Tab-separated table of C-alpha atoms in Angstrom:
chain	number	residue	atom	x	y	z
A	1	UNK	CA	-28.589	10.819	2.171
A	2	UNK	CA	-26.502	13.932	2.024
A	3	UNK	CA	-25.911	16.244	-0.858
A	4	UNK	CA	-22.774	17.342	-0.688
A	5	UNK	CA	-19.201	15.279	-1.133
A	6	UNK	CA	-16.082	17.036	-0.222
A	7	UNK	CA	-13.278	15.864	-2.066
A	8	UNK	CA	-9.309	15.913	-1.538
A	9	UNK	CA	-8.121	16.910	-5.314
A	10	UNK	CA	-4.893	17.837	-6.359
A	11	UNK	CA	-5.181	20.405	-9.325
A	12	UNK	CA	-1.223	20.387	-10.089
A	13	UNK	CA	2.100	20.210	-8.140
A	14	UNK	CA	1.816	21.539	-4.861
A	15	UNK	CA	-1.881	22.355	-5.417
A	16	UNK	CA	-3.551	20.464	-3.366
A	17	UNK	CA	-7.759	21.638	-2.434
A	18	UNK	CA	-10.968	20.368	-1.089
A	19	UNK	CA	-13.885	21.149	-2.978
A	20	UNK	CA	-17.127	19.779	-3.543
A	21	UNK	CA	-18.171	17.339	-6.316
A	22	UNK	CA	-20.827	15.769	-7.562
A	23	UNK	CA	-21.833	12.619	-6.194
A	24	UNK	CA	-21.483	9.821	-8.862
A	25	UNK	CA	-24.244	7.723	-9.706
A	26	UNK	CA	-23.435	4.037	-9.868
A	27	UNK	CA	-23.088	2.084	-13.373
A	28	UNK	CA	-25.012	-1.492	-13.825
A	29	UNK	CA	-22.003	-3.126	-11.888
A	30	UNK	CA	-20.838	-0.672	-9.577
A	31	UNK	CA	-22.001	0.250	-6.043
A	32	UNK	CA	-22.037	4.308	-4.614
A	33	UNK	CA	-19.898	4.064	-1.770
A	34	UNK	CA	-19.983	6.109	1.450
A	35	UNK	CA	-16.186	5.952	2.432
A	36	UNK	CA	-15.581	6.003	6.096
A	37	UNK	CA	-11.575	5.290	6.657
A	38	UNK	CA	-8.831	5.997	3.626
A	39	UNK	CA	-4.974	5.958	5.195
A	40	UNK	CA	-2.390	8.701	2.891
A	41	UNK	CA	-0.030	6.382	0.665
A	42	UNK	CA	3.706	7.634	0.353
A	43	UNK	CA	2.489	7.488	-3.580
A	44	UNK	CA	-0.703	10.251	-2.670
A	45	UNK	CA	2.067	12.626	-1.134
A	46	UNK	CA	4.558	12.107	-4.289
A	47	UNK	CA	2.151	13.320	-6.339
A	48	UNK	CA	1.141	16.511	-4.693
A	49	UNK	CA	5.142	17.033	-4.260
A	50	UNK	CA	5.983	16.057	-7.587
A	51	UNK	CA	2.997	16.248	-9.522
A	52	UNK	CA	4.545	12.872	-11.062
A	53	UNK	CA	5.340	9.274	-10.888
A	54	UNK	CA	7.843	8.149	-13.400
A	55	UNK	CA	5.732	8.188	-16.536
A	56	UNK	CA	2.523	9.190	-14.639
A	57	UNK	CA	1.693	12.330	-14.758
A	58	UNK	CA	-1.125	14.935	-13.361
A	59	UNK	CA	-2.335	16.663	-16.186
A	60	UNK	CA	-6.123	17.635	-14.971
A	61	UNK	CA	-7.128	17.867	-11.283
A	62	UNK	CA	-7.349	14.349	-9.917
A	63	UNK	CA	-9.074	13.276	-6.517
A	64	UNK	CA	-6.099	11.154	-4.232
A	65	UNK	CA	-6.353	8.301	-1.870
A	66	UNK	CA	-6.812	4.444	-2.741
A	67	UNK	CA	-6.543	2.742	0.507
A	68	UNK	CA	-9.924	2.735	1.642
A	69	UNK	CA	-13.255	1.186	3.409
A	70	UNK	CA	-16.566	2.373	3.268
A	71	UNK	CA	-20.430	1.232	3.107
A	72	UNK	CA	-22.507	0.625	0.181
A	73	UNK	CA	-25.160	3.232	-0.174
A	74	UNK	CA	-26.482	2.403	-3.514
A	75	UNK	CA	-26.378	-0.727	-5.792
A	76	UNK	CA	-25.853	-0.980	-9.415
A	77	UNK	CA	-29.258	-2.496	-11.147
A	78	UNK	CA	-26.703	-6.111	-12.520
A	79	UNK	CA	-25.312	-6.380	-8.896
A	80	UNK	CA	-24.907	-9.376	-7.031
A	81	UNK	CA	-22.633	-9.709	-4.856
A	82	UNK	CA	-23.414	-6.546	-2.608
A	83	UNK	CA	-26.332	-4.708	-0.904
A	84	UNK	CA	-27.207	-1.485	0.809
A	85	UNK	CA	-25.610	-1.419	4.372
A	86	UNK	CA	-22.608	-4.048	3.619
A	87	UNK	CA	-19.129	-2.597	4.996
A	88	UNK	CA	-16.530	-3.066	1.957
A	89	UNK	CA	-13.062	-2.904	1.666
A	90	UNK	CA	-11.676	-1.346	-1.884
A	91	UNK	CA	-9.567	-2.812	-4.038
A	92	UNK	CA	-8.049	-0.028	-6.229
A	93	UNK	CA	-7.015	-1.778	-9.339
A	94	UNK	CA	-9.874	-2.627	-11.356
A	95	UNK	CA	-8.960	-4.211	-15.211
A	96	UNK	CA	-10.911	-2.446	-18.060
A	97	UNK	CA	-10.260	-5.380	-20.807
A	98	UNK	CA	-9.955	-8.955	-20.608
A	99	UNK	CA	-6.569	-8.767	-22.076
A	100	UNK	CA	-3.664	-11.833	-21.528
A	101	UNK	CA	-2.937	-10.188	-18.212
A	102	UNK	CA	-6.287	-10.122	-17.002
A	103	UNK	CA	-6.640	-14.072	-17.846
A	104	UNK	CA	-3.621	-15.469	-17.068
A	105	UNK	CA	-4.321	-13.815	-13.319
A	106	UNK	CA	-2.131	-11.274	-13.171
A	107	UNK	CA	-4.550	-8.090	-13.654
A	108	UNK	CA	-2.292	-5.943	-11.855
A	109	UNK	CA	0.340	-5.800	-15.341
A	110	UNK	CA	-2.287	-4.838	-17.392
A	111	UNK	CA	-1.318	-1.718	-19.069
A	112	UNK	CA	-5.244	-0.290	-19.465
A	113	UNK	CA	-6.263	-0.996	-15.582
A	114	UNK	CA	-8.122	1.484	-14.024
A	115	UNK	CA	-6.495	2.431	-10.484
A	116	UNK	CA	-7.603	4.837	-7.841
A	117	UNK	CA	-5.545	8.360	-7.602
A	118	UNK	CA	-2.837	7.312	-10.530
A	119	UNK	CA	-3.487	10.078	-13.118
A	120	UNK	CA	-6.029	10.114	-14.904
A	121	UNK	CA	-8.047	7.991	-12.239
A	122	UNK	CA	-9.615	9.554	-9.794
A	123	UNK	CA	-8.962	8.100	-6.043
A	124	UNK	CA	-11.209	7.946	-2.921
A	125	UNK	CA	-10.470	10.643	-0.901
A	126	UNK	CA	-14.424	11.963	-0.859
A	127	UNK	CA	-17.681	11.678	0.900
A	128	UNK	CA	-18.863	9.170	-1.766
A	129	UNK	CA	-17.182	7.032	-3.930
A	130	UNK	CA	-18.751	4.513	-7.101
A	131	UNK	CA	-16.594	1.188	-7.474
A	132	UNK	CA	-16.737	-1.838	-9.903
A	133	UNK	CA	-18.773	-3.928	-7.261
A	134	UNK	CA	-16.740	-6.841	-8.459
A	135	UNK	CA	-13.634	-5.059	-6.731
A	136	UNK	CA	-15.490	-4.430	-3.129
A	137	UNK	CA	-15.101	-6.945	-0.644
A	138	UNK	CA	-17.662	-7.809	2.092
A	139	UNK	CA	-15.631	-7.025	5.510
A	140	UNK	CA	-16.629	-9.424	8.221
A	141	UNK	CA	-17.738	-8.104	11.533
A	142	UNK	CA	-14.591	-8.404	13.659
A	143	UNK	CA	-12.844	-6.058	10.755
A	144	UNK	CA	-12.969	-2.271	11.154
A	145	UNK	CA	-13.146	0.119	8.822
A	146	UNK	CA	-9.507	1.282	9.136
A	147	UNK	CA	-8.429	-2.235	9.075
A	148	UNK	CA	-10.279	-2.826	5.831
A	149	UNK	CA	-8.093	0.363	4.433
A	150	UNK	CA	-5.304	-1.227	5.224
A	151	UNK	CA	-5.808	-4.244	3.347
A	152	UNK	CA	-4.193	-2.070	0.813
A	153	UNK	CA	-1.216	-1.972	1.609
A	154	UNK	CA	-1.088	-5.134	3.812
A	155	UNK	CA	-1.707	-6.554	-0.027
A	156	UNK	CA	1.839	-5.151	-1.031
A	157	UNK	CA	2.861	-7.261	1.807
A	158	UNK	CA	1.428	-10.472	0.759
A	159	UNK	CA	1.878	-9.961	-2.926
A	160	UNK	CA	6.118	-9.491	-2.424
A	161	UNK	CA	6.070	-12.383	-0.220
A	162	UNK	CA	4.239	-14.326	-2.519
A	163	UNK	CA	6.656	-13.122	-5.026
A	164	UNK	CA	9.762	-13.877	-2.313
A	165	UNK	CA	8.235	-17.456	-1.977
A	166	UNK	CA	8.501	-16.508	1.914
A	167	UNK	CA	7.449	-20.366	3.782
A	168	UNK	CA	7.936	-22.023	6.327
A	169	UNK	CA	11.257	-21.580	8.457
A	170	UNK	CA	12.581	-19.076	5.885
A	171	UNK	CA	15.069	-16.191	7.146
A	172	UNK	CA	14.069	-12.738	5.986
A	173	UNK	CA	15.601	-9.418	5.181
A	174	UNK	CA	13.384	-6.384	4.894
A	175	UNK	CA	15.202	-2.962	4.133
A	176	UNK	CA	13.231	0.228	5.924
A	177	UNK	CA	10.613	-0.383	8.011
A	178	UNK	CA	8.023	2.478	6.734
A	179	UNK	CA	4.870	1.160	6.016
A	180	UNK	CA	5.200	-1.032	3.667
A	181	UNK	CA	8.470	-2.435	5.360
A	182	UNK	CA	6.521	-2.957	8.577
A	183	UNK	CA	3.393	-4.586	6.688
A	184	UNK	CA	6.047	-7.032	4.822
A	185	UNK	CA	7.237	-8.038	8.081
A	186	UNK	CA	3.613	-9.023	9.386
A	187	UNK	CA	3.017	-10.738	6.268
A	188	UNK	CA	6.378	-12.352	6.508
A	189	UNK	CA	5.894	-14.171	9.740
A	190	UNK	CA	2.368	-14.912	9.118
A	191	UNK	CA	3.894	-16.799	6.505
A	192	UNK	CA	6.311	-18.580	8.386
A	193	UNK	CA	9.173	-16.451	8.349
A	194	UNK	CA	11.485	-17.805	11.642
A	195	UNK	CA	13.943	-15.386	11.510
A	196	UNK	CA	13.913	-11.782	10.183
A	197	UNK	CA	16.052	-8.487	10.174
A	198	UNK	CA	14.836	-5.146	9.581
A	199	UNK	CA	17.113	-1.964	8.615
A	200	UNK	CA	16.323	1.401	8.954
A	201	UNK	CA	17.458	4.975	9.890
A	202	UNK	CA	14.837	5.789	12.094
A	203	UNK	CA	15.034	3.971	16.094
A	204	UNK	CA	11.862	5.231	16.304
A	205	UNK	CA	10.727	3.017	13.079
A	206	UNK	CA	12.288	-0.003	14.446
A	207	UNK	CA	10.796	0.510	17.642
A	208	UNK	CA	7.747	-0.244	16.366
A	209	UNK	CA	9.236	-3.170	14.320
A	210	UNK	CA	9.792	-4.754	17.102
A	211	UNK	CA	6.722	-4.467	18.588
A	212	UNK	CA	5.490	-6.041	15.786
A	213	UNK	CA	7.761	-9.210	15.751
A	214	UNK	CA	10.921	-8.317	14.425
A	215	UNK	CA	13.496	-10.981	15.561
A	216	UNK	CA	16.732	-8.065	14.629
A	217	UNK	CA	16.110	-4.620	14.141
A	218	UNK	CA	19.299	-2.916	12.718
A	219	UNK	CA	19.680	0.930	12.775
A	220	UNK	CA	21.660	1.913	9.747
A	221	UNK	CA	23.478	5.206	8.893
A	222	UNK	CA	24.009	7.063	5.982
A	223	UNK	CA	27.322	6.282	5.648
A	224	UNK	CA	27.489	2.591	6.141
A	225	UNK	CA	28.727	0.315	2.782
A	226	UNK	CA	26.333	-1.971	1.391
A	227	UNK	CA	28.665	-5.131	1.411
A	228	UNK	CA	29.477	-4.056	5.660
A	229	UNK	CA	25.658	-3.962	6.061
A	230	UNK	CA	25.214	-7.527	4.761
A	231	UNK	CA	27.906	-8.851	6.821
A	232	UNK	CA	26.130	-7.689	10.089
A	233	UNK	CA	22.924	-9.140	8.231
A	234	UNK	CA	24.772	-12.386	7.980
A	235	UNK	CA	26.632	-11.740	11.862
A	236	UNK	CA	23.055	-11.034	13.308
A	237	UNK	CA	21.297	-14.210	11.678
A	238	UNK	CA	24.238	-16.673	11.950
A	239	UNK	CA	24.242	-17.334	8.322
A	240	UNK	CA	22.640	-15.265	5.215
A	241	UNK	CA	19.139	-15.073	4.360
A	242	UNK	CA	17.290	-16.989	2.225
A	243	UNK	CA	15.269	-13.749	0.686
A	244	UNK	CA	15.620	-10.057	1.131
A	245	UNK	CA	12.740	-7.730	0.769
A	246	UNK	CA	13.926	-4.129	-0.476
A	247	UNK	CA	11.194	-1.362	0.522
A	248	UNK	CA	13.265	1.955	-0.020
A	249	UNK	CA	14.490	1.970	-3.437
A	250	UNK	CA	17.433	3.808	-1.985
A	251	UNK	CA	20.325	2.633	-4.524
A	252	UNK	CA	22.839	2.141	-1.704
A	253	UNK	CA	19.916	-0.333	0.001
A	254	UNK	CA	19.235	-2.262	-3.117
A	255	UNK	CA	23.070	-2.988	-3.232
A	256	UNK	CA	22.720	-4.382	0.311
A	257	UNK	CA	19.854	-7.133	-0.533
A	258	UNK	CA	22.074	-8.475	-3.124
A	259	UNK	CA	25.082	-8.814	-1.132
A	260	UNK	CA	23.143	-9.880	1.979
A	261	UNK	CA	21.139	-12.974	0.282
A	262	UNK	CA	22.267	-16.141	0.119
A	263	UNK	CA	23.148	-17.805	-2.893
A	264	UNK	CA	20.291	-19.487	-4.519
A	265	UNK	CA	18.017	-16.737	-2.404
A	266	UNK	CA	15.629	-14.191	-3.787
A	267	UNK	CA	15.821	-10.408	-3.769
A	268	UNK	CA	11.883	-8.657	-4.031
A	269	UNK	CA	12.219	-4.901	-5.221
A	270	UNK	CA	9.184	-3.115	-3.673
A	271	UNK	CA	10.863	0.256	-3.429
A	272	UNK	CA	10.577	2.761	-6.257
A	273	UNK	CA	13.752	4.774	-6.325
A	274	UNK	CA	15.790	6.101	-9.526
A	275	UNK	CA	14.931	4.420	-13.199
A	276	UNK	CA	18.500	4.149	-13.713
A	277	UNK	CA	19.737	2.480	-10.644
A	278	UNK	CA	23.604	1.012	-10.495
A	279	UNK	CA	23.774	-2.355	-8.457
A	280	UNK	CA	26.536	-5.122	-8.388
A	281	UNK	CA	24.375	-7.193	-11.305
A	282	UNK	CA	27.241	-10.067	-11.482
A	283	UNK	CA	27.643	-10.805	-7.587
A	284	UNK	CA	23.834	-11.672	-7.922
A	285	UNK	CA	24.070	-13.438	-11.103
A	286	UNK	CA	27.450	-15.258	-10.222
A	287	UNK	CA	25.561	-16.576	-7.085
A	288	UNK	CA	22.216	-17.505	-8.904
A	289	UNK	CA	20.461	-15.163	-6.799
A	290	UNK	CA	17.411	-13.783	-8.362
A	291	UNK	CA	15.979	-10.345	-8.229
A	292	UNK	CA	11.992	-9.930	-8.755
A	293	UNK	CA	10.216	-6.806	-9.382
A	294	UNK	CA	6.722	-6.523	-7.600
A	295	UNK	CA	3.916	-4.109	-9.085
A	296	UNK	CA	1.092	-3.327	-6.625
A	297	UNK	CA	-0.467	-6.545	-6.273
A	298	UNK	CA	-3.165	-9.135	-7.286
A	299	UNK	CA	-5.826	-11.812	-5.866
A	300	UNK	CA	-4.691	-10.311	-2.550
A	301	UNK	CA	-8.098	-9.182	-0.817
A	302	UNK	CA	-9.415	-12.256	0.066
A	303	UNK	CA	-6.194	-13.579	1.920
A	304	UNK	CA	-5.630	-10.242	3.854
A	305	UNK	CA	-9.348	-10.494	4.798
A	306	UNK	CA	-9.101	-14.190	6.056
A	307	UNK	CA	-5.815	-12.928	8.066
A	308	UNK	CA	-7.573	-10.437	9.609
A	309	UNK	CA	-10.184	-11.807	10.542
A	310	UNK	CA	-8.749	-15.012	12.035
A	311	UNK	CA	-6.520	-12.594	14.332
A	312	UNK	CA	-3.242	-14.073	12.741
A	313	UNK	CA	-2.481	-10.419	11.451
A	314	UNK	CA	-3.182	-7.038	13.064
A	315	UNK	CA	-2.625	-4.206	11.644
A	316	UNK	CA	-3.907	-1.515	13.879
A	317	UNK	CA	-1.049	-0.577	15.934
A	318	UNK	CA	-0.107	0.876	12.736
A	319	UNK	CA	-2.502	3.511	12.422
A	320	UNK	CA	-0.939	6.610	14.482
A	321	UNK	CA	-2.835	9.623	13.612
A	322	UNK	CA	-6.396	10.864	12.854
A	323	UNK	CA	-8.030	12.972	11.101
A	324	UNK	CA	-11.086	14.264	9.943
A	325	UNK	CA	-11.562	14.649	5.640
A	326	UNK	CA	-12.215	18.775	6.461
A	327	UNK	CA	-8.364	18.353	7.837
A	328	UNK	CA	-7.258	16.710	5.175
A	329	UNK	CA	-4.438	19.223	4.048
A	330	UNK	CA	-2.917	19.138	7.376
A	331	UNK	CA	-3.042	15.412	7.281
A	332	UNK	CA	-0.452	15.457	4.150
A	333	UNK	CA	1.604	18.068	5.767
A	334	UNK	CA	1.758	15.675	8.839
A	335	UNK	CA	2.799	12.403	6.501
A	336	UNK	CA	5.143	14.735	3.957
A	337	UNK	CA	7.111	15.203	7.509
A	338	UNK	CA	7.407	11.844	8.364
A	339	UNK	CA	5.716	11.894	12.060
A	340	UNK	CA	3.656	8.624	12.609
A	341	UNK	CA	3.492	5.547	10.699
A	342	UNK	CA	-0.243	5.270	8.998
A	343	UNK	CA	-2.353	8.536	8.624
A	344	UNK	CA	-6.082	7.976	8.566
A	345	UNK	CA	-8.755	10.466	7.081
A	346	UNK	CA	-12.107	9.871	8.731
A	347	UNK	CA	-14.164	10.713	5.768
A	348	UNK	CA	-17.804	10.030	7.581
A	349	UNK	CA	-19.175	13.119	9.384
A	350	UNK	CA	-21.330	10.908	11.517
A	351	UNK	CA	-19.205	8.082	12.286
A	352	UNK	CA	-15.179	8.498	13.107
A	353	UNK	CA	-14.294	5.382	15.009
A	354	UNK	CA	-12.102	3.057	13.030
C-alpha cells in the first residue's frame, strides 16, 4: 500500500492547503478506507470562506469533504460486516453515545455525533480515510464510486421528503435548483411526486432541472414579491401545492413556500440562511400549514442505495467537473464561482473513473 496521504485541510479562513498526514490506523470497529470519489458540499466551501457555520467554528486545522466512496483497505479486528476489497459508500454522521436521539432513530439530532469536516471532525478529503464500519455501506456492482458519493446528498433529498410526506400524486414546490434542489426533485418524483415546480435565478440551473424531470421550471428575479411568485406557482400548477421544499434559505424564498402551499400543506426548510429570519408566521398558521425543519438526515443509505441500484434514480448527470485530489484548490475556486453543478475530487492516483 502507499505511504503517503495527501490531505485537503483548511488551517483557518481562507487558508485552505494540502499536506501530507499520517495514515490512520483503524480502531476494533472501524475499517482504513482508500477514498476514490468525494463531490465539494456548498457547506466545505462556507467554511474555507467563512471559517464558520452558525455556532461551528474552525478553531484547529480540519481536513474537509464528507460526501464520499472509497474501498476498504484494512479491517478493524471486531468487524463484521466488511472486508478488504468491498467498495463502500460513507455515511458522515456517526453517533458517539446511545443517547434518546440515537434510540428513538433519529441519530442525526444528537448533539455529541461525530460528522465528517464540521469542526472539530475531520472530513474525507485524503488518500485514506478510517470510518466506524457500522457507517460504510457495501455498494453493489452497478453503483460507481461517484454515485456512492452522492448518496450524500441524494440523502438530504430523501430525508426532506420523508419529512414533506411527499406520496403518491402529490404536487411539489422546490425553491433553487442547486444541488440539493435538483437531488430533492429526483427524490421527489421517485416518490411519486405528479406535478412539480422548480424556481431559480439561474436558466442554466433549470436547464438541467428539466432534464431531470421537472414538470415547471420558473426563472425568478431578484426583484419579484414572494406573494406574486406563489401566484404563478399556483397559475403554473392549476391549483397550490400540497408541499413546498425551500433549498436557499434566501428570506425572500422562504416567504414564497408559505404563501405558495396550500392550506393544510407542508413547508420543509432545507436551506440555511440568516438565524433571525422574518416570514409571514400567521398566513401559515391561519391556514394550518406547517413548516418543518430538516437537519442532515438519517436511516437514509440503504434507500438511496436500493434507488440506485434499481435504476429508479440517477444521479450522474449531476456530476459536471473533475478533478484530481493534487487539484483540489482549484476545484473550490471552481465551486466558490458557481460553474457546474457537482464537483468531484478523484482522490485515487491509480484509478479516476467514477
Amino acid at each position: 500500500m502507499e505511504k503517503e496521504n495527501l490531505s485537503v485541510v483548511l488551517h483557518s479562513q481562507g487558508d485552505l492547503r494540502l499536506e501530507q498526514r499520517p495514515i490512520p490506523e483503524p480502531g476494533p470497529n472501524e475499517v482504513l478506507l482508500q477514498m476514490h470519489s468525494v463531490g465539494i458540499c456548498g457547506s466545505d466551501v462556507h467554511y474555507w470562506q467563512n471559517g464558520r457555520i452558525g455556532d461551528f467554528v474552525v478553531k484547529k486545522p480540519m481536513v474537509l469533504g464528507h460526501e464520499a466512496a472509497g474501498r476498504v483497505v484494512k479491517v478493524g479486528s471486531a468487524v463484521k460486516n466488511l472486508k478488504e476489497g468491498d467498495r463502500v459508500a460513507v455515511e458522515p454522521g456517526v453517533p458517539r453515545e446511545m443517547d434518546e436521539f440515537f434510540k428513538s432513530g433519529n441519530y442525526n439530532l444528537s448533539p455529541t455525533i461525530f460528522f465528517c469536516a464540521t469542526p472539530p471532525d475531520d472530513g474525507n478529503l485524503c488518500r485514506f480515510y478510517k470510518h466506524s464500519a457500522n457507517f460504510c455501506y457495501k455498494l453493489p456492482d452497478n453503483v460507481t464510486y461517484e454515485e456512492g458519493a452522492l448518496i450524500e446528498p441524494l440523502s438530504v433529498g430523501i430525508h426532506a421528503c420523508r419529512r414533506a410526506g411527499v406520496t403518491l400524486g402529490s404536487s411539489v414546490l422546490i425553491c433553487g435548483a442547486g444541488p440539493i434542489g435538483l437531488v430533492c426533485l429526483l427524490v421527489a418524483k421517485a416518490m411519486g411526486a405528479s406535478q412539480v415546480v422548480i424556481t431559480d435565478l439561474s436558466a442554466d440551473r433549470l436547464v438541467m432541472a428539466k432534464e431531470l424531470g421537472a414538470d415547471f421550471p420558473l426563472t425568478v428575479k431578484r426583484e419579484d414579491g414572494p406573494e406574486e411568485l406563489a401566484k404563478r406557482v399556483e397559475g403554473l400548477l392549476g391549483a397550490q401545492p400540497h408541499i413546498t421544499i425551500e433549498c436557499t434559505g434566501v428570506e425572500s424564498s422562504v416567504q414564497t413556500a408559505i404563501y405558495a402551499t396550500r392550506p393544510g400543506g407542508v413547508v420543509v426548510l432545507v436551506g440555511l440562511g440568516a438565524a433571525m429570519t422574518t416570514v409571514p408566521l400567521l398566513n401559515a398558521a391561519l391556514r394550518e400549514v406547517d413548516i418543518r425543519g430538516v437537519f442532515r438526515y438519517c436511516n437514509t443509505w440503504p434507500m438511496a442505495i436500493a434507488m440506485l441500484a434499481s435504476k429508479k434514480v440517477n444521479v450522474a448527470p449531476l456530476v459536471t467537473h473533475r478533478f484530481p485530489l493534487e487539484q483540489a484548490v482549484q476545484a473550490f475556486e471552481t465551486t466558490r464561482q458557481g460553474h457546474g453543478v457537482k464537483i468531484m475530487l478523484k482522490c485515487d492516483k491509480t484509478d479516476q473513473n467514477p
